């Protein structure tokens, strides 16, 4: 609820009154209160614990808890705006104290405290839900037979050891709001709510959220739009604004013997410590300390990590299946035994002829990933992605119920200041608030969207150009490595080319990401979104699109284009009529795709971990080092909490955007090309187990405490996840049909092999497959620029007459030399048929699963209905009890009353 706050200028204080930024009011390290005498809570004779005065979490009197911190510099020229802003803050009832920094006298900390009256008033305006009655758990009536079974199961569980993943209940505090029914706070019905202590009734996160709500609606200048803390932060009037952490996250005493010092210490010991990496996350504590939005992020991350376990297990099983069947694979056996088959050179001039048996190792490695279980795994991962999203919706519904988010609706968002400044001349009535607001014409909006879309298309073309540069690098360097002096590189020129190309591609990806962020920011501001949520959604979509294309473009090239359009010996296709396009290795292109995915995935996750935790750690270490050098270790330890928090790193400017983007890109890697790299879910699982604790450690120890904000779900990211799930079905179908040799082997086994027409496809049916998949080329038909320097006499003592290459073409002595054979068209038709059947089958399974799994669990739906009924009954009983008490009091006092109900 936006409230117009009057601006008090000379009416409250005289023109000659000293400014609140005056140096005469401040002393180095001393407190100066700017709240008026009526707002002071010092009571004569009341004892205040010394711990409150020295903890840095309270005002100097030790009674008023600090709910929010504002930071500014005295040298800043926006003193008049701050003075008016702070006057209006006090007019709203907030209490304020100022104190200069111990390390820099130019820095001033403004400490804010919200009294009970202010908290109650704004909690009612904001519809903050608070506990009012203990929950009554309703048990469904069961049959005797089911009760007996449950007793036997519980007795059996008693013999088993306790689940090691569960946290000790003794170390976790009793979170009262999770065991109570809640209702929007109302001062008129305050007697309904469970209030043991007014100072702790609203937890610290709620208090900070209420104060931030007030600060966003306080004016600092005359004018309709001169309102809110965000504008003062953007124009530099204040340098920082943040709620305080609840003390230190470390303690000399053990949490098991002395308990937790505060919630921050408890989160560190039970969540952010490396010793609890295998335990469940205390999501209720995370939500209580950081708010629902961050709590939902960690709930989603934990759910995603948990769902990776079956995917990682099946992927590892597929890999181990390839290991165990390696010695029985007929294709790899034939490759390793093909010492008499000479392959044509894979590049111009410098690449030599080679025996097919030289690629024996690559053929065996390819079998580890491309075997009979690959198709099953691709179908499984497509179904897994659907099950993951559907069950996340159910999990989110349970969390939303437990955290009172079911009926929560976002407030009407404020218009962005940039939008107001741009379109302040055109106004129309807001259909919700009924107030005039700036309006953007439809033609103007369309023109800006067209320009933005053109910018997105141009940046995608830049990505394609970068991939084109990598292709040219691969084409050029394969010949260079083939002529290298070192035998190791010369004999493995194609692998060396692929490895270096992937590393260079990763460097280009990281450099372009920096450019993309600036371009996405510029294009989003160019569109002029109306509200912050519209701005975030637009920026998120652009950044995801840029980074997804940037990260996966080279992978798409290797999967679907490498070696597909090269021509054949004697008639190679060339780039700019100069460079011969790169061919696949004699054992196939899948090994290149595996290398691309493995290297990019490992390097990307390592870099993300460093930037998310390593960079803040280095910055905070450098700050602590400077403070130790200037003030010593003991003086540094005595710094107040606001000074310690100010020296921490602020949360990212885009909130949780970077965290979500990292996981969404990883989800794409895990699902889109998983048929080519079954170990991707296992690598993702190992990374997630580590990074959950890294993120927890970062939030608890390295960052300032973010403002607790509410959210019902993960926002636009869910739609992006669904899009990736659909794309993964299509890409995996093409990887199996086009990139791998699954379809050519199947066609050979049923149509051309020894078992043709028998309906079998075992290893015995693959005898002769390698010879059937290779075509014959007459060496004398080489182009002059492609003719190798060696004549192949080292193999048989005389110049080679023929060499072999991967394709289905007629021999040189046929009526149509090097034309496609009938087997080529059979393989092509089978590939297209497989793609169509695979996609339709998997999409049908996905839609069936989506239909069968309801978004809301049945027991949760029943609990919600019963709770609604019980709340109505409780409110009725409470109101009836109050009226009866009033009637008795009137009788006792002898006052006349009407015979009203009851």
PDB file of N, CA and C in Angstrom, residues 727-774:
ATOM      1  N   UNK A 727      13.452 -29.177 -26.053  1.00  0.00           N
ATOM      2  CA  UNK A 727      14.597 -29.178 -26.961  1.00  0.00           C
ATOM      3  C   UNK A 727      15.459 -30.428 -26.785  1.00  0.00           C
ATOM      4  N   UNK A 728      15.564 -30.912 -25.562  1.00  0.00           N
ATOM      5  CA  UNK A 728      16.411 -32.081 -25.302  1.00  0.00           C
ATOM      6  C   UNK A 728      15.888 -33.315 -26.031  1.00  0.00           C
ATOM      7  N   UNK A 729      14.561 -33.457 -26.152  1.00  0.00           N
ATOM      8  CA  UNK A 729      13.997 -34.603 -26.875  1.00  0.00           C
ATOM      9  C   UNK A 729      14.433 -34.558 -28.334  1.00  0.00           C
ATOM     10  N   UNK A 730      14.347 -33.386 -28.940  1.00  0.00           N
ATOM     11  CA  UNK A 730      14.695 -33.248 -30.359  1.00  0.00           C
ATOM     12  C   UNK A 730      16.187 -33.497 -30.581  1.00  0.00           C
ATOM     13  N   UNK A 731      17.039 -32.862 -29.765  1.00  0.00           N
ATOM     14  CA  UNK A 731      18.484 -32.999 -29.963  1.00  0.00           C
ATOM     15  C   UNK A 731      18.951 -34.435 -29.720  1.00  0.00           C
ATOM     16  N   UNK A 732      18.427 -35.091 -28.694  1.00  0.00           N
ATOM     17  CA  UNK A 732      18.845 -36.469 -28.442  1.00  0.00           C
ATOM     18  C   UNK A 732      18.398 -37.404 -29.565  1.00  0.00           C
ATOM     19  N   UNK A 733      17.237 -37.130 -30.131  1.00  0.00           N
ATOM     20  CA  UNK A 733      16.805 -37.938 -31.275  1.00  0.00           C
ATOM     21  C   UNK A 733      17.785 -37.786 -32.438  1.00  0.00           C
ATOM     22  N   UNK A 734      18.232 -36.558 -32.708  1.00  0.00           N
ATOM     23  CA  UNK A 734      19.179 -36.327 -33.805  1.00  0.00           C
ATOM     24  C   UNK A 734      20.568 -36.873 -33.469  1.00  0.00           C
ATOM     25  N   UNK A 735      20.987 -36.775 -32.189  1.00  0.00           N
ATOM     26  CA  UNK A 735      22.298 -37.317 -31.813  1.00  0.00           C
ATOM     27  C   UNK A 735      22.338 -38.825 -32.043  1.00  0.00           C
ATOM     28  N   UNK A 736      21.286 -39.529 -31.630  1.00  0.00           N
ATOM     29  CA  UNK A 736      21.255 -40.989 -31.815  1.00  0.00           C
ATOM     30  C   UNK A 736      21.159 -41.350 -33.287  1.00  0.00           C
ATOM     31  N   UNK A 737      20.337 -40.593 -34.038  1.00  0.00           N
ATOM     32  CA  UNK A 737      20.102 -40.950 -35.436  1.00  0.00           C
ATOM     33  C   UNK A 737      21.229 -40.502 -36.357  1.00  0.00           C
ATOM     34  N   UNK A 738      21.807 -39.328 -36.077  1.00  0.00           N
ATOM     35  CA  UNK A 738      22.764 -38.730 -37.013  1.00  0.00           C
ATOM     36  C   UNK A 738      24.203 -38.874 -36.536  1.00  0.00           C
ATOM     37  N   UNK A 739      24.469 -38.525 -35.277  1.00  0.00           N
ATOM     38  CA  UNK A 739      25.854 -38.488 -34.792  1.00  0.00           C
ATOM     39  C   UNK A 739      26.391 -39.875 -34.494  1.00  0.00           C
ATOM     40  N   UNK A 740      25.604 -40.698 -33.810  1.00  0.00           N
ATOM     41  CA  UNK A 740      26.084 -42.025 -33.448  1.00  0.00           C
ATOM     42  C   UNK A 740      25.898 -43.004 -34.616  1.00  0.00           C
ATOM     43  N   UNK A 741      26.466 -44.180 -34.477  1.00  0.00           N
ATOM     44  CA  UNK A 741      26.337 -45.231 -35.493  1.00  0.00           C
ATOM     45  C   UNK A 741      25.248 -46.230 -35.146  1.00  0.00           C
ATOM     46  N   UNK A 742      24.328 -45.862 -34.284  1.00  0.00           N
ATOM     47  CA  UNK A 742      23.292 -46.790 -33.861  1.00  0.00           C
ATOM     48  C   UNK A 742      22.409 -47.221 -35.043  1.00  0.00           C
ATOM     49  N   UNK A 743      21.942 -46.272 -35.841  1.00  0.00           N
ATOM     50  CA  UNK A 743      21.052 -46.583 -36.961  1.00  0.00           C
ATOM     51  C   UNK A 743      21.787 -47.348 -38.069  1.00  0.00           C
ATOM     52  N   UNK A 744      22.975 -46.917 -38.519  1.00  0.00           N
ATOM     53  CA  UNK A 744      23.671 -47.727 -39.541  1.00  0.00           C
ATOM     54  C   UNK A 744      23.929 -49.170 -39.107  1.00  0.00           C
ATOM     55  N   UNK A 745      24.252 -49.370 -37.828  1.00  0.00           N
ATOM     56  CA  UNK A 745      24.469 -50.735 -37.351  1.00  0.00           C
ATOM     57  C   UNK A 745      23.162 -51.532 -37.380  1.00  0.00           C
ATOM     58  N   UNK A 746      22.067 -50.879 -36.998  1.00  0.00           N
ATOM     59  CA  UNK A 746      20.771 -51.560 -36.986  1.00  0.00           C
ATOM     60  C   UNK A 746      20.359 -51.956 -38.402  1.00  0.00           C
ATOM     61  N   UNK A 747      20.566 -51.033 -39.360  1.00  0.00           N
ATOM     62  CA  UNK A 747      20.213 -51.327 -40.750  1.00  0.00           C
ATOM     63  C   UNK A 747      21.068 -52.476 -41.285  1.00  0.00           C
ATOM     64  N   UNK A 748      22.354 -52.465 -40.967  1.00  0.00           N
ATOM     65  CA  UNK A 748      23.241 -53.539 -41.437  1.00  0.00           C
ATOM     66  C   UNK A 748      22.826 -54.888 -40.848  1.00  0.00           C
ATOM     67  N   UNK A 749      22.496 -54.883 -39.538  1.00  0.00           N
ATOM     68  CA  UNK A 749      22.165 -56.150 -38.883  1.00  0.00           C
ATOM     69  C   UNK A 749      20.905 -56.770 -39.471  1.00  0.00           C
ATOM     70  N   UNK A 750      19.891 -55.945 -39.794  1.00  0.00           N
ATOM     71  CA  UNK A 750      18.616 -56.488 -40.261  1.00  0.00           C
ATOM     72  C   UNK A 750      18.533 -56.635 -41.784  1.00  0.00           C
ATOM     73  N   UNK A 751      19.405 -55.922 -42.509  1.00  0.00           N
ATOM     74  CA  UNK A 751      19.244 -55.911 -43.969  1.00  0.00           C
ATOM     75  C   UNK A 751      20.450 -56.466 -44.717  1.00  0.00           C
ATOM     76  N   UNK A 752      21.662 -56.212 -44.235  1.00  0.00           N
ATOM     77  CA  UNK A 752      22.848 -56.548 -45.024  1.00  0.00           C
ATOM     78  C   UNK A 752      23.786 -57.536 -44.340  1.00  0.00           C
ATOM     79  N   UNK A 753      23.632 -57.782 -43.055  1.00  0.00           N
ATOM     80  CA  UNK A 753      24.556 -58.630 -42.316  1.00  0.00           C
ATOM     81  C   UNK A 753      24.266 -60.107 -42.474  1.00  0.00           C
ATOM     82  N   UNK A 754      25.012 -60.907 -41.725  1.00  0.00           N
ATOM     83  CA  UNK A 754      24.799 -62.362 -41.798  1.00  0.00           C
ATOM     84  C   UNK A 754      23.407 -62.783 -41.344  1.00  0.00           C
ATOM     85  N   UNK A 755      22.760 -61.971 -40.504  1.00  0.00           N
ATOM     86  CA  UNK A 755      21.430 -62.321 -39.979  1.00  0.00           C
ATOM     87  C   UNK A 755      20.314 -61.619 -40.742  1.00  0.00           C
ATOM     88  N   UNK A 756      20.592 -61.147 -41.934  1.00  0.00           N
ATOM     89  CA  UNK A 756      19.587 -60.393 -42.698  1.00  0.00           C
ATOM     90  C   UNK A 756      18.353 -61.253 -42.933  1.00  0.00           C
ATOM     91  N   UNK A 757      17.181 -60.695 -42.624  1.00  0.00           N
ATOM     92  CA  UNK A 757      15.927 -61.384 -42.818  1.00  0.00           C
ATOM     93  C   UNK A 757      15.562 -62.355 -41.718  1.00  0.00           C
ATOM     94  N   UNK A 758      16.406 -62.500 -40.680  1.00  0.00           N
ATOM     95  CA  UNK A 758      16.130 -63.433 -39.587  1.00  0.00           C
ATOM     96  C   UNK A 758      15.542 -62.751 -38.355  1.00  0.00           C
ATOM     97  N   UNK A 759      15.489 -61.431 -38.350  1.00  0.00           N
ATOM     98  CA  UNK A 759      14.925 -60.698 -37.210  1.00  0.00           C
ATOM     99  C   UNK A 759      15.831 -60.686 -36.000  1.00  0.00           C
ATOM    100  N   UNK A 760      17.134 -60.840 -36.166  1.00  0.00           N
ATOM    101  CA  UNK A 760      18.088 -60.800 -35.055  1.00  0.00           C
ATOM    102  C   UNK A 760      19.040 -59.638 -35.258  1.00  0.00           C
ATOM    103  N   UNK A 761      19.616 -59.177 -34.129  1.00  0.00           N
ATOM    104  CA  UNK A 761      20.554 -58.051 -34.209  1.00  0.00           C
ATOM    105  C   UNK A 761      21.632 -58.164 -33.150  1.00  0.00           C
ATOM    106  N   UNK A 762      22.107 -59.361 -32.850  1.00  0.00           N
ATOM    107  CA  UNK A 762      23.157 -59.548 -31.865  1.00  0.00           C
ATOM    108  C   UNK A 762      24.523 -59.227 -32.431  1.00  0.00           C
ATOM    109  N   UNK A 763      25.555 -59.466 -31.605  1.00  0.00           N
ATOM    110  CA  UNK A 763      26.916 -59.165 -32.026  1.00  0.00           C
ATOM    111  C   UNK A 763      27.347 -60.037 -33.204  1.00  0.00           C
ATOM    112  N   UNK A 764      26.825 -61.256 -33.281  1.00  0.00           N
ATOM    113  CA  UNK A 764      27.189 -62.134 -34.398  1.00  0.00           C
ATOM    114  C   UNK A 764      26.650 -61.601 -35.721  1.00  0.00           C
ATOM    115  N   UNK A 765      25.612 -60.789 -35.650  1.00  0.00           N
ATOM    116  CA  UNK A 765      25.035 -60.217 -36.868  1.00  0.00           C
ATOM    117  C   UNK A 765      25.826 -59.019 -37.375  1.00  0.00           C
ATOM    118  N   UNK A 766      26.813 -58.546 -36.597  1.00  0.00           N
ATOM    119  CA  UNK A 766      27.590 -57.374 -36.980  1.00  0.00           C
ATOM    120  C   UNK A 766      28.892 -57.741 -37.666  1.00  0.00           C
ATOM    121  N   UNK A 767      29.111 -59.003 -37.933  1.00  0.00           N
ATOM    122  CA  UNK A 767      30.333 -59.420 -38.621  1.00  0.00           C
ATOM    123  C   UNK A 767      30.363 -58.796 -40.017  1.00  0.00           C
ATOM    124  N   UNK A 768      31.466 -58.136 -40.332  1.00  0.00           N
ATOM    125  CA  UNK A 768      31.616 -57.487 -41.625  1.00  0.00           C
ATOM    126  C   UNK A 768      31.080 -56.085 -41.699  1.00  0.00           C
ATOM    127  N   UNK A 769      30.593 -55.519 -40.558  1.00  0.00           N
ATOM    128  CA  UNK A 769      30.000 -54.172 -40.593  1.00  0.00           C
ATOM    129  C   UNK A 769      31.025 -53.110 -40.967  1.00  0.00           C
ATOM    130  N   UNK A 770      32.222 -53.196 -40.395  1.00  0.00           N
ATOM    131  CA  UNK A 770      33.230 -52.166 -40.645  1.00  0.00           C
ATOM    132  C   UNK A 770      33.564 -52.104 -42.133  1.00  0.00           C
ATOM    133  N   UNK A 771      33.759 -53.240 -42.770  1.00  0.00           N
ATOM    134  CA  UNK A 771      34.082 -53.259 -44.199  1.00  0.00           C
ATOM    135  C   UNK A 771      32.922 -52.721 -45.036  1.00  0.00           C
ATOM    136  N   UNK A 772      31.684 -53.022 -44.603  1.00  0.00           N
ATOM    137  CA  UNK A 772      30.518 -52.549 -45.351  1.00  0.00           C
ATOM    138  C   UNK A 772      30.297 -51.051 -45.194  1.00  0.00           C
ATOM    139  N   UNK A 773      30.807 -50.455 -44.114  1.00  0.00           N
ATOM    140  CA  UNK A 773      30.605 -49.018 -43.883  1.00  0.00           C
ATOM    141  C   UNK A 773      31.708 -48.164 -44.496  1.00  0.00           C
ATOM    142  N   UNK A 774      32.686 -48.770 -45.124  1.00  0.00           N
ATOM    143  CA  UNK A 774      33.798 -48.043 -45.738  1.00  0.00           C
ATOM    144  C   UNK A 774      33.710 -48.166 -47.253  1.00  0.00           C
TER     145      UNK A 774
END
